[in-house]
Coordinates of C-alpha atoms in Angstrom, one line a residue:
X1 CA -96.9 -10.8 -42.7
X2 CA -95.4 -7.5 -43.8
X3 CA -95.2 -6.6 -47.4
X4 CA -91.9 -6.3 -49.0
X5 CA -92.5 -2.6 -49.5
X6 CA -93.1 -2.0 -45.6
X7 CA -89.8 -4.1 -44.9
X8 CA -87.9 -1.8 -47.2
X9 CA -89.2 1.4 -45.6
X10 CA -88.5 0.0 -42.1
X11 CA -85.0 -1.1 -43.1
X12 CA -84.5 2.5 -44.5
X13 CA -85.4 4.1 -41.3
X14 CA -83.0 1.9 -39.3
X15 CA -80.2 2.8 -41.7
X16 CA -80.9 6.5 -41.3
X17 CA -81.1 6.4 -37.4
X18 CA -77.9 4.3 -37.4
X19 CA -76.2 6.8 -39.7
X20 CA -77.3 9.7 -37.5
X21 CA -76.3 8.3 -34.2
X22 CA -73.3 6.7 -35.6
X23 CA -72.1 10.1 -36.9
X24 CA -72.8 11.8 -33.5
X25 CA -70.9 8.9 -31.8
X26 CA -67.9 9.5 -34.2
X27 CA -68.0 13.2 -33.2
X28 CA -67.9 12.4 -29.7
X29 CA -65.1 10.0 -30.0
X30 CA -62.9 12.3 -32.0
X31 CA -63.8 15.2 -29.7
X32 CA -62.6 13.2 -26.5
X33 CA -59.4 12.2 -28.5
X34 CA -58.7 15.9 -29.4
X35 CA -58.8 16.9 -25.7
X36 CA -56.4 14.0 -24.8
X37 CA -54.1 15.0 -27.7
X38 CA -54.0 18.7 -26.6
X39 CA -53.3 17.5 -22.9
X40 CA -50.5 15.4 -24.2
X41 CA -48.9 18.1 -26.2
X42 CA -49.0 20.4 -23.1
X43 CA -47.4 17.8 -20.9
X44 CA -44.5 17.2 -23.4
X45 CA -44.0 21.0 -23.7
X46 CA -43.8 21.4 -20.0
X47 CA -41.2 18.6 -19.5
X48 CA -39.1 20.0 -22.4
X49 CA -39.1 23.3 -20.8
X50 CA -38.0 21.9 -17.5
X51 CA -35.1 20.0 -19.2
X52 CA -33.9 23.2 -21.0
X53 CA -34.1 25.2 -17.8
X54 CA -32.1 22.5 -15.8
X55 CA -29.6 22.5 -18.5
X56 CA -29.2 26.3 -18.5
X57 CA -28.9 26.4 -14.8
X58 CA -26.2 23.8 -14.7
X59 CA -24.2 25.8 -17.3
X60 CA -24.7 28.9 -15.3
X61 CA -23.2 27.1 -12.2
X62 CA -19.9 26.3 -14.0
X63 CA -18.4 23.0 -14.9
X64 CA -18.8 20.1 -12.6
X65 CA -15.9 19.9 -10.1
X66 CA -13.6 16.9 -10.0
X67 CA -13.2 17.5 -6.3
X68 CA -15.7 17.6 -3.4
X69 CA -13.6 19.2 -0.7
X70 CA -16.1 19.1 1.8
X71 CA -17.5 16.7 4.5
X72 CA -19.8 13.9 3.6
X73 CA -23.2 14.2 5.4
X74 CA -22.6 10.8 6.8
X75 CA -19.2 11.1 8.0
X76 CA -16.3 13.5 8.6
X77 CA -14.3 12.2 5.8
X78 CA -13.3 14.7 3.2
X79 CA -12.6 14.0 -0.4
X80 CA -9.6 16.0 -1.5
X81 CA -7.3 16.2 -4.5
X82 CA -4.0 18.0 -3.2
X83 CA -1.9 20.1 -5.3
X84 CA 1.4 18.3 -5.0
X85 CA 4.8 19.4 -6.3
X86 CA 5.0 18.7 -10.1
X87 CA 1.4 18.3 -10.5
X88 CA -0.7 20.0 -13.1
X89 CA -4.2 21.3 -12.0
X90 CA -6.2 19.9 -14.8
X91 CA -9.5 21.7 -13.5
X92 CA -9.3 20.2 -10.1
X93 CA -9.6 22.3 -6.9
X94 CA -6.3 23.9 -5.6
X95 CA -7.2 24.5 -1.9
X96 CA -4.4 27.0 -1.7
X97 CA -5.9 29.4 -4.0
X98 CA -8.8 31.4 -3.0
X99 CA -9.8 34.4 -0.8
X100 CA -10.6 35.3 2.9
X101 CA -14.2 35.7 3.6
X102 CA -15.4 37.6 6.7
X103 CA -17.5 35.1 8.8
X104 CA -18.3 36.2 12.4
X105 CA -20.8 33.3 12.7
X106 CA -18.6 30.3 12.3
X107 CA -15.1 31.8 13.4
X108 CA -13.1 31.8 15.6
X109 CA -13.3 28.0 16.0
X110 CA -12.3 28.3 19.6
X111 CA -11.7 31.0 22.2
X112 CA -8.4 32.5 23.0
X113 CA -9.4 32.7 26.7
X114 CA -10.7 29.3 26.9
X115 CA -7.7 27.4 25.3
X116 CA -6.0 25.9 28.3
X117 CA -2.5 26.0 26.7
X118 CA -2.6 29.4 24.8
X119 CA 0.9 30.9 24.3
X120 CA 1.5 34.4 25.6
X121 CA 3.4 35.1 22.4
X122 CA 0.4 34.6 20.3
X123 CA -2.6 35.7 22.8
X124 CA -3.1 39.2 21.2
X125 CA -6.4 39.9 22.7
X126 CA -5.0 39.2 26.3
X127 CA -2.2 41.6 25.7
X128 CA -4.5 44.6 24.6
X129 CA -5.4 44.1 21.1
X130 CA -9.1 45.4 20.8
X131 CA -9.9 45.0 17.1
X132 CA -10.7 41.3 16.9
X133 CA -11.8 40.9 13.4
X134 CA -8.5 39.0 12.7
X135 CA -10.3 36.1 14.3
X136 CA -13.2 36.0 12.0
X137 CA -11.8 35.5 8.6
X138 CA -12.6 32.1 6.9
X139 CA -10.3 30.8 3.9
X140 CA -12.5 30.1 0.9
X141 CA -10.8 28.2 -1.9
X142 CA -12.2 29.3 -5.4
X143 CA -13.7 26.1 -6.6
X144 CA -14.5 24.1 -3.3
X145 CA -14.8 24.4 0.4
X146 CA -12.7 23.3 3.4
X147 CA -14.3 21.0 5.8
X148 CA -15.0 22.4 9.2
X149 CA -12.4 21.2 11.7
X150 CA -14.1 18.6 14.0
X151 CA -12.1 18.0 17.3
X152 CA -13.7 14.7 18.1
X153 CA -13.0 13.2 14.6
X154 CA -9.5 14.6 14.9
X155 CA -8.9 13.0 18.2
X156 CA -10.3 9.8 17.0
X157 CA -7.8 9.9 14.0
X158 CA -5.0 10.3 16.6
X159 CA -6.0 7.7 19.1
X160 CA -3.1 5.6 20.1
X161 CA -0.7 7.7 17.9
X162 CA 1.7 10.7 17.9
X163 CA 1.7 13.8 15.9
X164 CA 4.8 15.8 16.0
X165 CA 5.5 19.3 14.6
X166 CA 9.3 19.7 14.0
X167 CA 10.6 23.1 13.1
X168 CA 10.9 26.8 14.3
X169 CA 8.6 29.0 16.2
X170 CA 6.1 29.4 13.2
X171 CA 5.6 25.7 13.6
X172 CA 5.2 26.0 17.2
X173 CA 2.5 28.4 16.5
X174 CA 0.8 25.9 14.4
X175 CA 1.2 23.3 17.1
X176 CA -0.3 25.7 19.7
X177 CA -3.2 26.2 17.3
X178 CA -3.7 22.4 17.0
X179 CA -3.6 22.0 20.7
X180 CA -6.3 24.8 21.1
X181 CA -8.4 23.3 18.4
X182 CA -8.4 19.9 20.2
X183 CA -8.5 21.3 23.7
X184 CA -12.4 22.0 23.7
X185 CA -13.1 18.3 23.0
X186 CA -11.4 16.9 26.2
X187 CA -12.2 17.1 29.8
X188 CA -9.9 19.0 31.9
X189 CA -8.6 16.0 33.8
X190 CA -8.1 14.1 30.7
X191 CA -5.3 16.3 29.2
X192 CA -1.8 17.4 30.3
X193 CA 1.2 19.3 28.9
X194 CA 4.8 18.7 29.8
X195 CA 8.1 19.8 28.3
X196 CA 11.5 18.3 28.2
X197 CA 14.2 20.3 26.6
X198 CA 13.4 20.9 22.9
X199 CA 10.3 18.7 23.2
X200 CA 6.9 19.8 24.3
X201 CA 4.1 17.1 24.5
X202 CA 0.3 17.6 24.9
X203 CA -1.4 14.5 25.8
X204 CA -5.1 13.5 25.3
X205 CA -5.2 10.7 27.9
X206 CA -8.5 9.3 27.0
X207 CA -7.3 8.8 23.5
X208 CA -3.8 7.8 24.4
X209 CA -2.7 10.4 21.8
X210 CA 0.0 13.0 21.9
X211 CA 0.4 16.3 19.8
X212 CA 4.0 17.3 20.2
X213 CA 6.4 20.1 19.2
X214 CA 10.1 19.6 18.7
X215 CA 12.4 22.7 18.3
X216 CA 14.6 22.2 15.3
X217 CA 14.7 25.6 13.6
X218 CA 17.2 24.5 10.8
X219 CA 16.0 20.9 10.8
X220 CA 19.7 19.6 11.0
X221 CA 22.0 20.1 13.9
X222 CA 22.9 23.7 14.5
X223 CA 24.2 26.2 17.1
X224 CA 20.5 27.5 17.3
X225 CA 19.2 24.1 18.8
X226 CA 18.6 25.5 22.4
X227 CA 15.0 26.1 22.8
X228 CA 15.6 29.2 24.9
X229 CA 19.2 30.6 24.2
X230 CA 19.4 30.6 20.4
X231 CA 19.7 34.1 19.4
X232 CA 23.4 34.1 18.1
X233 CA 25.0 36.4 15.6
X234 CA 26.2 33.5 13.4
X235 CA 24.0 30.7 12.2
X236 CA 26.2 27.5 12.0
X237 CA 24.7 24.2 10.6
X238 CA 26.1 20.6 10.3
X239 CA 24.2 20.0 7.1
X240 CA 24.8 16.1 7.3
X241 CA 23.7 15.7 10.9
X242 CA 20.2 14.7 11.3
X243 CA 20.1 12.0 14.0
X244 CA 20.5 14.4 16.9
X245 CA 17.0 15.6 16.2
X246 CA 15.5 12.7 14.4
X247 CA 15.8 10.4 17.5
X248 CA 13.0 12.5 19.1
X249 CA 10.4 12.4 16.4
X250 CA 11.4 9.4 14.3
X251 CA 8.5 6.7 14.2
X252 CA 5.7 9.1 14.8
X253 CA 2.5 8.4 12.8
X254 CA 2.1 12.1 11.7
X255 CA 5.1 14.3 11.1
X256 CA 4.7 18.1 10.2
X257 CA 8.0 19.8 9.3
X258 CA 9.0 23.4 8.5
X259 CA 12.1 25.4 8.2
X260 CA 12.4 28.9 6.7
X261 CA 12.4 31.7 9.3
X262 CA 16.0 31.1 10.4
X263 CA 17.4 31.0 6.9
X264 CA 16.7 34.6 6.1
X265 CA 20.3 35.8 5.5
X266 CA 22.6 35.8 2.3
X267 CA 25.0 33.3 3.6
X268 CA 25.2 30.5 6.4
X269 CA 28.2 28.9 7.9
X270 CA 28.5 25.2 7.5
X271 CA 30.4 22.9 9.9
X272 CA 32.3 20.1 8.5
X273 CA 32.9 18.0 11.6
X274 CA 31.5 18.2 15.1
X275 CA 30.9 21.1 17.3
X276 CA 33.9 21.4 19.8
X277 CA 36.0 19.3 17.6
X278 CA 39.5 20.6 17.1
X279 CA 39.6 19.4 13.5
X280 CA 36.3 21.0 12.5
X281 CA 36.2 22.9 9.4
X282 CA 33.9 26.1 8.8
X283 CA 32.8 27.2 5.5
X284 CA 30.6 30.2 4.7
X285 CA 28.3 29.2 1.7
X286 CA 25.4 31.0 0.0
X287 CA 22.2 30.3 2.0
X288 CA 20.2 28.8 -0.8
X289 CA 22.8 26.2 -1.4
X290 CA 23.0 25.4 2.2
X291 CA 19.2 25.3 2.4
X292 CA 19.1 22.8 -0.3
X293 CA 21.8 20.5 1.2
X294 CA 19.8 20.6 4.4
X295 CA 16.6 19.5 2.7
X296 CA 18.5 16.7 0.8
X297 CA 19.8 15.5 4.3
X298 CA 16.4 15.6 5.7
X299 CA 14.9 13.7 2.7
X300 CA 17.6 11.1 2.6
X301 CA 16.8 10.4 6.4
X302 CA 13.1 10.2 5.9
X303 CA 13.3 7.8 3.0
X304 CA 16.0 5.6 4.7
X305 CA 14.6 5.5 8.2
X306 CA 10.8 6.2 8.1
X307 CA 8.1 3.8 7.2
X308 CA 5.6 5.4 4.5
X309 CA 3.1 2.8 5.4
X310 CA 2.8 3.9 9.0
X311 CA 3.8 7.6 8.7
X312 CA 2.0 10.7 7.0
X313 CA 4.5 13.2 6.2
X314 CA 3.8 17.0 5.8
X315 CA 6.0 19.9 4.9
X316 CA 4.7 23.6 5.6
X317 CA 5.7 26.1 3.2
X318 CA 6.9 29.7 3.7
X319 CA 5.1 31.8 6.2
X320 CA 5.3 35.5 5.0
X321 CA 6.1 38.6 6.9
X322 CA 4.7 42.1 6.7
X323 CA 7.4 44.6 7.4
X324 CA 7.1 47.0 4.5
X325 CA 3.7 48.7 4.1
X326 CA 4.7 50.2 0.6
X327 CA 4.6 46.6 -0.8
X328 CA 0.8 46.7 -0.4
X329 CA 0.2 50.4 -1.5
X330 CA 0.5 52.3 1.7
X331 CA 3.0 54.9 2.5
X332 CA 6.6 53.9 3.3
X333 CA 7.9 53.3 6.9
X334 CA 4.9 51.4 8.1
X335 CA 4.5 47.6 8.8
X336 CA 1.8 45.4 10.2
X337 CA 1.3 47.7 13.1
X338 CA -2.3 49.0 13.2
X339 CA -3.4 46.8 10.3
X340 CA -6.9 45.5 10.6
X341 CA -7.9 44.2 7.1
X342 CA -6.5 41.6 4.7
X343 CA -4.8 42.4 1.4
X344 CA -7.6 42.1 -1.3
X345 CA -5.2 41.8 -4.4
X346 CA -4.8 38.2 -5.3
X347 CA -1.5 38.9 -7.0
X348 CA 0.0 40.2 -4.0
X349 CA 3.4 38.6 -3.1
X350 CA 5.6 40.3 -0.5
X351 CA 9.5 40.5 -1.0
X352 CA 10.1 38.6 2.3
X353 CA 8.9 35.3 0.6
X354 CA 11.8 33.8 -1.1
X355 CA 10.5 31.8 -4.2
X356 CA 13.9 30.1 -4.5
X357 CA 13.3 28.4 -1.2
X358 CA 9.8 27.2 -2.2
X359 CA 11.2 25.8 -5.5
X360 CA 13.8 23.9 -3.4
X361 CA 11.0 22.5 -1.2
X362 CA 9.1 21.4 -4.3
X363 CA 11.9 19.7 -6.1
X364 CA 13.2 17.9 -3.0
X365 CA 9.7 16.7 -2.1
X366 CA 9.1 15.6 -5.8
X367 CA 12.3 13.5 -5.6
X368 CA 11.1 11.8 -2.5
X369 CA 7.9 10.8 -4.1
X370 CA 9.9 9.2 -6.9
X371 CA 11.5 7.1 -4.2
X372 CA 8.1 6.0 -2.8
X373 CA 7.7 8.3 0.1
X374 CA 4.7 10.9 -0.3
X375 CA 5.1 14.2 1.5
X376 CA 2.1 16.5 1.3
X377 CA 3.3 20.1 0.8
X378 CA 1.1 22.6 2.7
X379 CA 1.7 25.5 0.4
X380 CA 0.5 28.2 2.8
X381 CA 2.5 31.2 1.4
X382 CA 0.1 32.9 -0.9
X383 CA -3.0 32.7 1.5
X384 CA -0.9 33.9 4.3
X385 CA 0.5 36.8 2.2
X386 CA -3.0 38.5 2.3
X387 CA -3.1 38.5 6.1
X388 CA -1.0 41.7 7.0
X389 CA -3.7 42.1 9.8
X390 CA -3.1 38.8 11.6
X391 CA 0.3 39.4 13.3
X392 CA 0.6 40.3 16.9
X393 CA 2.3 43.6 16.2
X394 CA 2.7 45.2 19.7
X395 CA 0.1 42.8 21.2
X396 CA 2.1 40.0 22.8
X397 CA 4.3 39.4 25.9
X398 CA 7.6 41.3 25.6
X399 CA 10.4 39.0 26.9
X400 CA 12.6 42.1 27.5
X401 CA 11.8 45.6 28.9
X402 CA 11.0 48.1 26.2
X403 CA 13.1 51.2 25.9
X404 CA 11.8 54.8 25.9
X405 CA 12.3 55.1 22.0
X406 CA 10.5 51.9 21.4
X407 CA 7.5 53.1 23.5
X408 CA 7.5 56.2 21.6
X409 CA 7.4 54.4 18.2
X410 CA 5.3 51.3 18.7
X411 CA 5.9 50.1 15.0
X412 CA 9.6 49.9 15.7
X413 CA 9.0 46.8 17.9
X414 CA 6.0 45.3 16.2
X415 CA 6.0 41.4 15.6
X416 CA 5.2 41.1 11.9
X417 CA 6.5 37.5 11.8
X418 CA 4.3 35.4 14.1
X419 CA 0.6 35.0 14.1
X420 CA -2.2 35.9 16.5
X421 CA -4.4 33.0 17.8
X422 CA -7.1 32.3 17.0
X423 CA -6.0 33.2 13.4
X424 CA -4.2 32.2 10.3
X425 CA -2.5 29.0 11.8
X426 CA -5.9 27.6 12.5
X427 CA -6.5 27.6 8.7
X428 CA -3.1 25.9 8.2
X429 CA -4.5 23.1 10.5
X430 CA -7.8 23.1 8.7
X431 CA -5.8 22.2 5.4
X432 CA -3.8 19.7 7.3
X433 CA -7.2 18.2 8.8
X434 CA -8.7 18.0 5.3
X435 CA -5.6 16.2 3.8
X436 CA -5.6 13.7 6.7
X437 CA -9.2 12.8 6.2
X438 CA -9.0 12.7 2.4
X439 CA -6.3 10.0 2.8
X440 CA -8.1 7.9 5.4

């Protein structure tokens, strides 16, 4: 047996070894934990830095939009918040406020030459215009983007339905634009065009759909209702007569109205009674009063006779003219002739666009909404104001032989009212398209 002293010595050695190795183990343990701690702090620092960067990037991009005026990747439906008469903007996208961006990759959407039903009044390249940049401008709203026009999606939306444009030659130009936009999506033997008096009808046979134009330049019955012989010295309207025209477009699923060009004079003659009646009374009244009376007659008819659950209603605003080059800062005496670039000043407003008439449209449409009929107002004026380059000018079919003095001064017969196609009216139809799909 070991003596007590030997046991004590052995125990003391064990304790010393345990203390030495235990201390080393403790050092190893704390060292390993220190490395883990340093990696953890580094990881937290990186996560924090990423979060701060994301926040700053989000701020630099501006506030989040209330509107996504674009096409969903899974469908052609666009989510749109339109600006309606009487609405406040409240940070949402106003699709009518923006700028023109040159885009010769995506535009034009169709070819003038390949459109089967192009109008000679609007086919500017055919009639000699060589600068074709007017075809390459894309409308870019400030806070969102328009969905690209999809002919197939539009035709599906029109399947089994009627779309009717009602109004003057500017609305006819928008109708031609719509026909050209759809034309490429239809086989040649599956489409047709025919006219009957004031009504022109494009038919997409496979879709059992029609896109029509009805000539009614003053909306109500007038002495300018003949689609060919309507250039008369006096404009006479029956402000209470809508049925003559309405019977041709009533009941259509999509109705697009306009009326402006034929009102541009200080006074209009109003007929109380019927044309040809011996007891008819004629009264000359200030134009703006007659225009408002006409809009109220139109509104009353739509509210009383049309089904807002079946029909979508649109009213196209004032299409501007460009007859005075001094208005956009050039020398006096010029007009849209030889203009090849848009106006860049977003504050520009030409004298030919009567704000009183736009206000009248706003007020009448707002009154209709109060009665349960929603009319989408396509407020095209400002965006079209910039496009002094977009008119046919001298590059269109002339319906009468030009005189020698006109040939000597091309600006004297320049058309600064209508629009070349492809061109500005295609944008009007892109706005119409976006509105239709947002309400689907």
